[in-house]
Structures are given as C-alpha cells and as structure tokens.
JSON list of C-alpha atoms in Angstrom, two decimals:
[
{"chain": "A", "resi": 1, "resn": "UNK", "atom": "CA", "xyz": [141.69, 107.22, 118.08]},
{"chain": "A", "resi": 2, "resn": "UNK", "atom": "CA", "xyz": [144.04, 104.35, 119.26]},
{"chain": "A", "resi": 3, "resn": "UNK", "atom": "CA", "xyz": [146.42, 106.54, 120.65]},
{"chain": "A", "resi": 4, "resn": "UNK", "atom": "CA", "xyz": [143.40, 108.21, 123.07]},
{"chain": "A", "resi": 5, "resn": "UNK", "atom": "CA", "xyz": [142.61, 104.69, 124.02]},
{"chain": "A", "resi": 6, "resn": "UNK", "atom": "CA", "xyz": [145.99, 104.14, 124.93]},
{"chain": "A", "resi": 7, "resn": "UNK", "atom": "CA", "xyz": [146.34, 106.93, 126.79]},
{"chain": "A", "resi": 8, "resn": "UNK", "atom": "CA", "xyz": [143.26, 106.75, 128.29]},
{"chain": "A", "resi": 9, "resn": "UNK", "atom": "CA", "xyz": [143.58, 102.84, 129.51]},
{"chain": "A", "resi": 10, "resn": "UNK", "atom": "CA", "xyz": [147.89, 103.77, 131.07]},
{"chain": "A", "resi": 11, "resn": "UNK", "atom": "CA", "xyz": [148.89, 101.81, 127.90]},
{"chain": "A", "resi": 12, "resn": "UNK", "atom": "CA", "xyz": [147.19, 98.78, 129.44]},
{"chain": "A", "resi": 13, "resn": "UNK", "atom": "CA", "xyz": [146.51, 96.10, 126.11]},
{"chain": "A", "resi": 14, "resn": "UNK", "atom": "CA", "xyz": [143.53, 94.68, 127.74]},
{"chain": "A", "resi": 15, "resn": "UNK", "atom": "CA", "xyz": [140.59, 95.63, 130.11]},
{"chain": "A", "resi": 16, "resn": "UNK", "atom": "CA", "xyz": [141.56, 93.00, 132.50]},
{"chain": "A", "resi": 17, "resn": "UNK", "atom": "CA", "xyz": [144.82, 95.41, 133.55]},
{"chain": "A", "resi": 18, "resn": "UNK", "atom": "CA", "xyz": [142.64, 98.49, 133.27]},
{"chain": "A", "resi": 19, "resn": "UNK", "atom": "CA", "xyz": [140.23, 96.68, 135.75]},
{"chain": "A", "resi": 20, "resn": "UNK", "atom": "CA", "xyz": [142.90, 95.58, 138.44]},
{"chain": "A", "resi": 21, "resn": "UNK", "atom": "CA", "xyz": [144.61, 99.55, 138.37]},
{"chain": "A", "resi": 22, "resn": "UNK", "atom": "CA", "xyz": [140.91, 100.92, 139.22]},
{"chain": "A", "resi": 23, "resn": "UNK", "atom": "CA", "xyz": [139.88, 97.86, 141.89]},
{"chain": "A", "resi": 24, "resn": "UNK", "atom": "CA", "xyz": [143.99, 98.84, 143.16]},
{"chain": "A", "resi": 25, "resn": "UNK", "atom": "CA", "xyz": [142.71, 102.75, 143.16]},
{"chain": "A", "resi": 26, "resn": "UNK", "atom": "CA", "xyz": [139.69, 102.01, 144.97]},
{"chain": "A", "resi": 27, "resn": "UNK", "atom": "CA", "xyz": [141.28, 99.39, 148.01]},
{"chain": "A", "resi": 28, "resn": "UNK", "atom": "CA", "xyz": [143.42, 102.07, 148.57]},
{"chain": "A", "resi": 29, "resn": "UNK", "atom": "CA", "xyz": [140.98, 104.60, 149.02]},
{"chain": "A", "resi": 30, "resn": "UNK", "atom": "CA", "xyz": [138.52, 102.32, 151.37]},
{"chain": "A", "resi": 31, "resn": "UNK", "atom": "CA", "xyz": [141.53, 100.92, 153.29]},
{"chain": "A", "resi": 32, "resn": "UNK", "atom": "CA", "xyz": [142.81, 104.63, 153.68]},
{"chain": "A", "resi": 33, "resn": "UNK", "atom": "CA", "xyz": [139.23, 105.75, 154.40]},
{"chain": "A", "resi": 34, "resn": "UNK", "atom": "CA", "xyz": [138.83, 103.17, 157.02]},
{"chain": "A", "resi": 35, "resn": "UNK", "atom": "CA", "xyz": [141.63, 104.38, 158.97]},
{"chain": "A", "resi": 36, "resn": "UNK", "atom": "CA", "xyz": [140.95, 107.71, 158.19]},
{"chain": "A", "resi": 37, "resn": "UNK", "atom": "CA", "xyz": [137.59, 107.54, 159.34]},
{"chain": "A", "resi": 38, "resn": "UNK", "atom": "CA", "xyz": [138.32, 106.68, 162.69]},
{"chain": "A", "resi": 39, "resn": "UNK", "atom": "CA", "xyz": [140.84, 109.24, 163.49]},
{"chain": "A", "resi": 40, "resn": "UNK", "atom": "CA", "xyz": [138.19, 112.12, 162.19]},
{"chain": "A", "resi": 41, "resn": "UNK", "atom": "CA", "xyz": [135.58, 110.48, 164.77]},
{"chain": "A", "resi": 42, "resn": "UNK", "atom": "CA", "xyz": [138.40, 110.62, 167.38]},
{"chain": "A", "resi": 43, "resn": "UNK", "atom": "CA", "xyz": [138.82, 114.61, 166.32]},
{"chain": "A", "resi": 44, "resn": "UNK", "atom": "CA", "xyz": [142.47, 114.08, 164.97]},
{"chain": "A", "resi": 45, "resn": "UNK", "atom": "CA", "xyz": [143.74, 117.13, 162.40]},
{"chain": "A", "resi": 46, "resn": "UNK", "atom": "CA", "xyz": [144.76, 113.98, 160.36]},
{"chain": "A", "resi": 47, "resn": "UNK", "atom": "CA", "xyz": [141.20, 112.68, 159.53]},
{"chain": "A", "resi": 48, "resn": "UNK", "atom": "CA", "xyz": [139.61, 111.06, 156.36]},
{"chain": "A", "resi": 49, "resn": "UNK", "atom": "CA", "xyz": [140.77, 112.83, 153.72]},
{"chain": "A", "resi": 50, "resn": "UNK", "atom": "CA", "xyz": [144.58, 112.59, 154.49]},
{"chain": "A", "resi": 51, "resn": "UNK", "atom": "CA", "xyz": [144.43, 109.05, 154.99]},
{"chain": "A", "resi": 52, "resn": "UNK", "atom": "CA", "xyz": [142.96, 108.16, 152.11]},
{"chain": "A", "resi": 53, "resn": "UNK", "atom": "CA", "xyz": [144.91, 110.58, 150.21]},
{"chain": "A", "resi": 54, "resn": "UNK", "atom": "CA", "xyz": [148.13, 108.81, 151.94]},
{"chain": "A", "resi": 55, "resn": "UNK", "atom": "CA", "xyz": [146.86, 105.30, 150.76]},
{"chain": "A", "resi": 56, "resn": "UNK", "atom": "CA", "xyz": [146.00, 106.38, 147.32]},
{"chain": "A", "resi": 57, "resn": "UNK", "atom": "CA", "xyz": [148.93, 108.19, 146.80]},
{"chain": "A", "resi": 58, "resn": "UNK", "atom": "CA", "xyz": [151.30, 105.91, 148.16]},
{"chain": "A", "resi": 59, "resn": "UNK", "atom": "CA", "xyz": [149.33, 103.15, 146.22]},
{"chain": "A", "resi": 60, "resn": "UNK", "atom": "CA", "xyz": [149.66, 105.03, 142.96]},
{"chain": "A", "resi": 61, "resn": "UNK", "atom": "CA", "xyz": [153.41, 105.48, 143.28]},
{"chain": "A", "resi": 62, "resn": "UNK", "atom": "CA", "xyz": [153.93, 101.75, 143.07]},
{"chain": "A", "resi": 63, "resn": "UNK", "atom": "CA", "xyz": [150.96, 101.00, 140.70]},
{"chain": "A", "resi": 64, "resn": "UNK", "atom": "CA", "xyz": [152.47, 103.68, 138.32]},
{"chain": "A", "resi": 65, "resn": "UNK", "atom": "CA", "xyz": [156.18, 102.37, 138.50]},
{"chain": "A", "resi": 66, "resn": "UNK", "atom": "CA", "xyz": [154.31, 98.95, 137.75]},
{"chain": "A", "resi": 67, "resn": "UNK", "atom": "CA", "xyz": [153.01, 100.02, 134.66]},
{"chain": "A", "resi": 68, "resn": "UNK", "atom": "CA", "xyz": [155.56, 101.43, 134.04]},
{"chain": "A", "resi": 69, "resn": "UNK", "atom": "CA", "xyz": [157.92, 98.00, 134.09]},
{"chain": "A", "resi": 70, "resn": "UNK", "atom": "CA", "xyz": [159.87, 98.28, 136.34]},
{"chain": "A", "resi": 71, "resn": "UNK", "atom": "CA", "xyz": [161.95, 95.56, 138.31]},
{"chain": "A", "resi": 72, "resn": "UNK", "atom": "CA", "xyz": [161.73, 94.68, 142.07]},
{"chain": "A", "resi": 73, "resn": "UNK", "atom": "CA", "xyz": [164.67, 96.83, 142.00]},
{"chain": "A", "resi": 74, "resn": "UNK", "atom": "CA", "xyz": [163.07, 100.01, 140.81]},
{"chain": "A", "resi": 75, "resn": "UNK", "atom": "CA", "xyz": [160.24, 99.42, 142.94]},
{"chain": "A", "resi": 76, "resn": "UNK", "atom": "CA", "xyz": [162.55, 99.05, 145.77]},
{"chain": "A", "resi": 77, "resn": "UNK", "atom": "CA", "xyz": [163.27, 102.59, 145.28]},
{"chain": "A", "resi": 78, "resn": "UNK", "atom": "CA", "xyz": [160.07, 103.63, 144.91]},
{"chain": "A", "resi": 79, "resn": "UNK", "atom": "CA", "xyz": [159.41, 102.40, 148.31]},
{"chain": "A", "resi": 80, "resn": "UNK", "atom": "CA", "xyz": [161.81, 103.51, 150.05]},
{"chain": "A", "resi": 81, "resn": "UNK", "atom": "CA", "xyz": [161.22, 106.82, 148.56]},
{"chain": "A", "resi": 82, "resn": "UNK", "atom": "CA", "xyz": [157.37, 106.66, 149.77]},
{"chain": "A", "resi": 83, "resn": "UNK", "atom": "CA", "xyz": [158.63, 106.14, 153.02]},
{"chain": "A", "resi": 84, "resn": "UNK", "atom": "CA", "xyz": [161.24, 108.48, 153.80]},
{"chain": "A", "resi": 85, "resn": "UNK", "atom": "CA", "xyz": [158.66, 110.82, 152.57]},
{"chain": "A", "resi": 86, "resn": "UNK", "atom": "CA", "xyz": [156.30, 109.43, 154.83]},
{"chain": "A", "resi": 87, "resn": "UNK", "atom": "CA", "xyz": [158.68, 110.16, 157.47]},
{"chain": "A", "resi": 88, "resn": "UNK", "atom": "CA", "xyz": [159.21, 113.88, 156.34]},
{"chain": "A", "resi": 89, "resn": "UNK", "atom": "CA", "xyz": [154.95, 113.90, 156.73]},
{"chain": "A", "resi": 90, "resn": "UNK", "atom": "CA", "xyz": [154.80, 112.09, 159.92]},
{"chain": "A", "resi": 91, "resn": "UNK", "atom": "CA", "xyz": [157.36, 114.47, 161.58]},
{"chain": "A", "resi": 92, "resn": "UNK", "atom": "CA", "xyz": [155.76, 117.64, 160.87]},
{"chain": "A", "resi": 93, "resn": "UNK", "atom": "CA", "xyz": [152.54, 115.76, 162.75]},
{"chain": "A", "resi": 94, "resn": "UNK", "atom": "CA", "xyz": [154.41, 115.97, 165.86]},
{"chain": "A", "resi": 95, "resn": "UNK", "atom": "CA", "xyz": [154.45, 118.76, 168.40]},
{"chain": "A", "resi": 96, "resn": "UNK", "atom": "CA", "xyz": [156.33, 119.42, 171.44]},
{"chain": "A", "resi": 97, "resn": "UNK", "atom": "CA", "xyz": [154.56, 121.57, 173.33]},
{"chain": "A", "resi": 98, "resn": "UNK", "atom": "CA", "xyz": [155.98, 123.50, 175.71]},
{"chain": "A", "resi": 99, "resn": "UNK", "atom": "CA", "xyz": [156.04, 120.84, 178.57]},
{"chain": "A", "resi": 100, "resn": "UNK", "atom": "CA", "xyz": [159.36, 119.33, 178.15]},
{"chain": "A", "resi": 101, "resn": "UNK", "atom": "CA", "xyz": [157.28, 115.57, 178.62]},
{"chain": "A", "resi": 102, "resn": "UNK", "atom": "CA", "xyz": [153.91, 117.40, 176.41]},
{"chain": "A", "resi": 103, "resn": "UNK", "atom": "CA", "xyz": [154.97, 115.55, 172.69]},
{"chain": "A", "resi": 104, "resn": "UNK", "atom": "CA", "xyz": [151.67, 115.29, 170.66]},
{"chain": "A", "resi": 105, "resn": "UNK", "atom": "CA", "xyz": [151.00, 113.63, 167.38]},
{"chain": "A", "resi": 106, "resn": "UNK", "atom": "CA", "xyz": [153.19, 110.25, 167.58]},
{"chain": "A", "resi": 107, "resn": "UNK", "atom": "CA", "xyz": [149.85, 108.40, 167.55]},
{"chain": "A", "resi": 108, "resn": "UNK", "atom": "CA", "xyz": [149.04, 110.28, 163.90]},
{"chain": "A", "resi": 109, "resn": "UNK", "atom": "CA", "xyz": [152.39, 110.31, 162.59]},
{"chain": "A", "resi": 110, "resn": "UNK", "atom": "CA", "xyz": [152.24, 106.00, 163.42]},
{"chain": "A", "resi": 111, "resn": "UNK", "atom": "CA", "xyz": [148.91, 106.31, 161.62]},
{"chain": "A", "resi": 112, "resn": "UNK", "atom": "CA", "xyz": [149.95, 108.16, 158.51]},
{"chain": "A", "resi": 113, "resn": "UNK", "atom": "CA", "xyz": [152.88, 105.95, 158.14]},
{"chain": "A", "resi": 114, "resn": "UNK", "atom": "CA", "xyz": [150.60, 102.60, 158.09]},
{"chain": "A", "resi": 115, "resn": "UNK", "atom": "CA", "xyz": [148.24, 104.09, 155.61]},
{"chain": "A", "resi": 116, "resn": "UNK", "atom": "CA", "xyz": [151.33, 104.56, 153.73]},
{"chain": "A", "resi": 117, "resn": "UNK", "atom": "CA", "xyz": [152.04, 100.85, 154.15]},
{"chain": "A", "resi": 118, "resn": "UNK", "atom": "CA", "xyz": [148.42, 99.69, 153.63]},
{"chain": "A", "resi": 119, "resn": "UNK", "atom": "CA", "xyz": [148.32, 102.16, 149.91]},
{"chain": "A", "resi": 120, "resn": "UNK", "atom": "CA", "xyz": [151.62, 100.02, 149.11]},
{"chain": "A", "resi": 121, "resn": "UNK", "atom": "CA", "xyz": [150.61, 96.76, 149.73]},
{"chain": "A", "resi": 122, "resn": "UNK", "atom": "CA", "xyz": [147.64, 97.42, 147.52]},
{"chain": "A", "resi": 123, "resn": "UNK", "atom": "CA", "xyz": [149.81, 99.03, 144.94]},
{"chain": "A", "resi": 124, "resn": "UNK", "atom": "CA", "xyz": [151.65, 95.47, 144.90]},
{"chain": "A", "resi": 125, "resn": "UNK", "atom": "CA", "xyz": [148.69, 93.82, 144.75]},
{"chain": "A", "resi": 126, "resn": "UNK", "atom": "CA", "xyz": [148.09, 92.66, 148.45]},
{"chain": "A", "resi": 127, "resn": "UNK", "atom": "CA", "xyz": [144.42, 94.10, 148.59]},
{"chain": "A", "resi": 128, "resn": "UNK", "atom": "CA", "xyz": [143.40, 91.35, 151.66]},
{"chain": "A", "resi": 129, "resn": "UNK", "atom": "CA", "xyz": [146.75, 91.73, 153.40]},
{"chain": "A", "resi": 130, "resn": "UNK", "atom": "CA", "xyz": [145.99, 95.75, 153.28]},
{"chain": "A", "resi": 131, "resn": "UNK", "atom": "CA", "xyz": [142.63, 95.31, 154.55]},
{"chain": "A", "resi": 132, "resn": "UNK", "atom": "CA", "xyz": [143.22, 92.95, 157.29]},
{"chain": "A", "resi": 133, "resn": "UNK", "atom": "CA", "xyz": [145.82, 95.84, 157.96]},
{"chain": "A", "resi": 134, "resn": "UNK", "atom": "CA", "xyz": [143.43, 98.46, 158.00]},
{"chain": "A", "resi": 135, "resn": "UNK", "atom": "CA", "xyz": [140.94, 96.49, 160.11]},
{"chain": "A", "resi": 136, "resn": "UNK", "atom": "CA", "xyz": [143.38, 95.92, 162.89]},
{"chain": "A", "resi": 137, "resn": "UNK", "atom": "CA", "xyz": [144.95, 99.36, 162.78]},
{"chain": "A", "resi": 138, "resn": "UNK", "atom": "CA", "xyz": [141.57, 100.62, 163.50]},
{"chain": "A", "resi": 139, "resn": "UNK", "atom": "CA", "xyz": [141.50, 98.21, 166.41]},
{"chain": "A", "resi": 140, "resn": "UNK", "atom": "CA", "xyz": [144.95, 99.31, 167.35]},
{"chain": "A", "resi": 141, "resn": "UNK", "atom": "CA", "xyz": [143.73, 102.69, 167.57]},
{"chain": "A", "resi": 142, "resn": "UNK", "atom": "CA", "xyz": [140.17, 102.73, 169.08]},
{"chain": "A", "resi": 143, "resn": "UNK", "atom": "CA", "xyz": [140.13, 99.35, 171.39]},
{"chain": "A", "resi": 144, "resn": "UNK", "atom": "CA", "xyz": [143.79, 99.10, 172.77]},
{"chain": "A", "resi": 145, "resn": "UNK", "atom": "CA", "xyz": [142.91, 103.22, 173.85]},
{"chain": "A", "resi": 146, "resn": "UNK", "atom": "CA", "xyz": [140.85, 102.08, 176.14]},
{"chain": "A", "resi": 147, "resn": "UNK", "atom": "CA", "xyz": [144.27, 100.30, 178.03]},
{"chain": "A", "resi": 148, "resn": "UNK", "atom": "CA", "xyz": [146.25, 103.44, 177.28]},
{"chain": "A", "resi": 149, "resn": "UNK", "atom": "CA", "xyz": [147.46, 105.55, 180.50]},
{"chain": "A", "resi": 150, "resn": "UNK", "atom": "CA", "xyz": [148.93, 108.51, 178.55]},
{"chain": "A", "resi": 151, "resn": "UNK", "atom": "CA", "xyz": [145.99, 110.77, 178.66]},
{"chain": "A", "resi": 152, "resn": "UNK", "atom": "CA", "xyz": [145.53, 110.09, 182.35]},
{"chain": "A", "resi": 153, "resn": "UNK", "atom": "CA", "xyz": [149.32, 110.62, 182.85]},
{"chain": "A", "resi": 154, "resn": "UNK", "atom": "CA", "xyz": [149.83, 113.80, 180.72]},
{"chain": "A", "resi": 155, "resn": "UNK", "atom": "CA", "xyz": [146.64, 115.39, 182.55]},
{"chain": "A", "resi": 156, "resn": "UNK", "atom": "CA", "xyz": [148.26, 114.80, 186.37]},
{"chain": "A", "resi": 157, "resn": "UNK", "atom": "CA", "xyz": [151.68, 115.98, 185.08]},
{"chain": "A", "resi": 158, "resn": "UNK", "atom": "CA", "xyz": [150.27, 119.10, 184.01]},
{"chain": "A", "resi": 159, "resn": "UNK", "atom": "CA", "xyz": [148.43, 119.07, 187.50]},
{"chain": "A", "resi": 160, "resn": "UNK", "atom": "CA", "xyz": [151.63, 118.78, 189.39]},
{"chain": "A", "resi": 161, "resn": "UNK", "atom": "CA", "xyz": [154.14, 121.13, 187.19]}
]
C-alpha cells in the first residue's frame, strides 16, 4: 500500500508538497484560462482550451523536472525546450495569406507564447508574478486594441489592391 501512496502523491513525503503541485496545477490552469478566455470572446481559433492547455502543460514540464530534482541547470533545459517548442506552436498560428502585406496570427502566436511563460512561472513557483502576467496580457490584448490601426489598415489595403 505504501508504494500506491507514493505513486499516487509524485513521491512527495508530505501533503504539504502534494498541496503546492495541485495549487501549481490549478494557477496554471486559471492564469491560462484567463488569457484563454479572452481570445475565445474575441473569436480567435486559439481560445480557452489551448491556453490553458499551454499554461498547464508548460507548468507541468517544470513542476515535473522539480520533482524530479533537478538543478537550475536541468531546468534551464527544460525551459528552453518549452520554448523552442512554443515557437514551433506559435509558427504554425501564423498565416500569410495571399496578400503579400495579409500575415495573420502574430497576435495568437504572442499569446500562446506568454501563456507558455505565465504556466512556467507557476511551475517555478511565481503564482502572483503569473497572475499579474495574465491580468495585464488580457489588458494588452483587449484595451490597447482599441489604439490598434491594423484592422483599419489591412481593410483599406485590400480596398486599394
């Protein structure tokens, strides 16, 4: 029966490091959600569920090499293996129409990547730091819009080509 504890709690000794993996788990899915969330109200194809599958993934990665024991060496690799995956991701969001100046998807490619970077931080431990993060992403992304000139740009280019 010890062994399917031990299994059961990631070889965690106490309830204290089973409880900080789960609150990790579950920042990572709110912070991902959050951003998420606002990109499915704004009708984006990457909506709710991939961000919050970004976060938690991204979060698990690091939480798992944690466990795990590994140094700030090892985890430097894990990170920058997150986020040259992330890039892989974020590229296949973009799409160049056929418009030579028609590029869509840098906007959700920018978001996937900070989820990425929000699921990490948590993963390290930086729950408020990933929150504040998500908070002003979503500002980034539904307030500073409001300044943004591309949609009224990319709709007289196609008027005048």
């Amino acid at each position: 029966m010890d062994i399917l504890w031990e299994e059961l709690s990631f070889g965690m000794p106490g309830s204290r490091e089973l409880t900080q993996v789960i609150l990790r788990l579950l920042a990572a899915v709110l912070a991902g959600g959050v951003v998420g969330f606002e990109r499915e109200r704004a009708g984006k194809a990457a909506g709710l569920r991939t961000h919050i599958l970004v976060s938690l993934g991204t979060c698990l990665f690091v939480v798992a090499g944690t466990g795990y024991g590994m140094n700030s060496d090892g985890l430097s690799r894990v990170i920058q293996g997150i986020v040259t995956g992330i890039g892989f991701i974020g590229a296949g969001s973009i799409l160049k129409l056929e418009d030579k100046k028609d590029i869509q998807g840098l906007t959700t490619s920018a978001g996937i990547w900070m989820t990425a970077a929000i699921g990490v931080a948590i993963g390290l431990g930086e729950i408020g730091l990933a929150l504040i993060s998500a908070v002003i992403a979503v500002m980034v992304l539904s307030v500073v819009k409001i300044f943004d000139n591309t949609d009224h740009v990319q709709s007289e280019n196609k008027n005048n080509g």
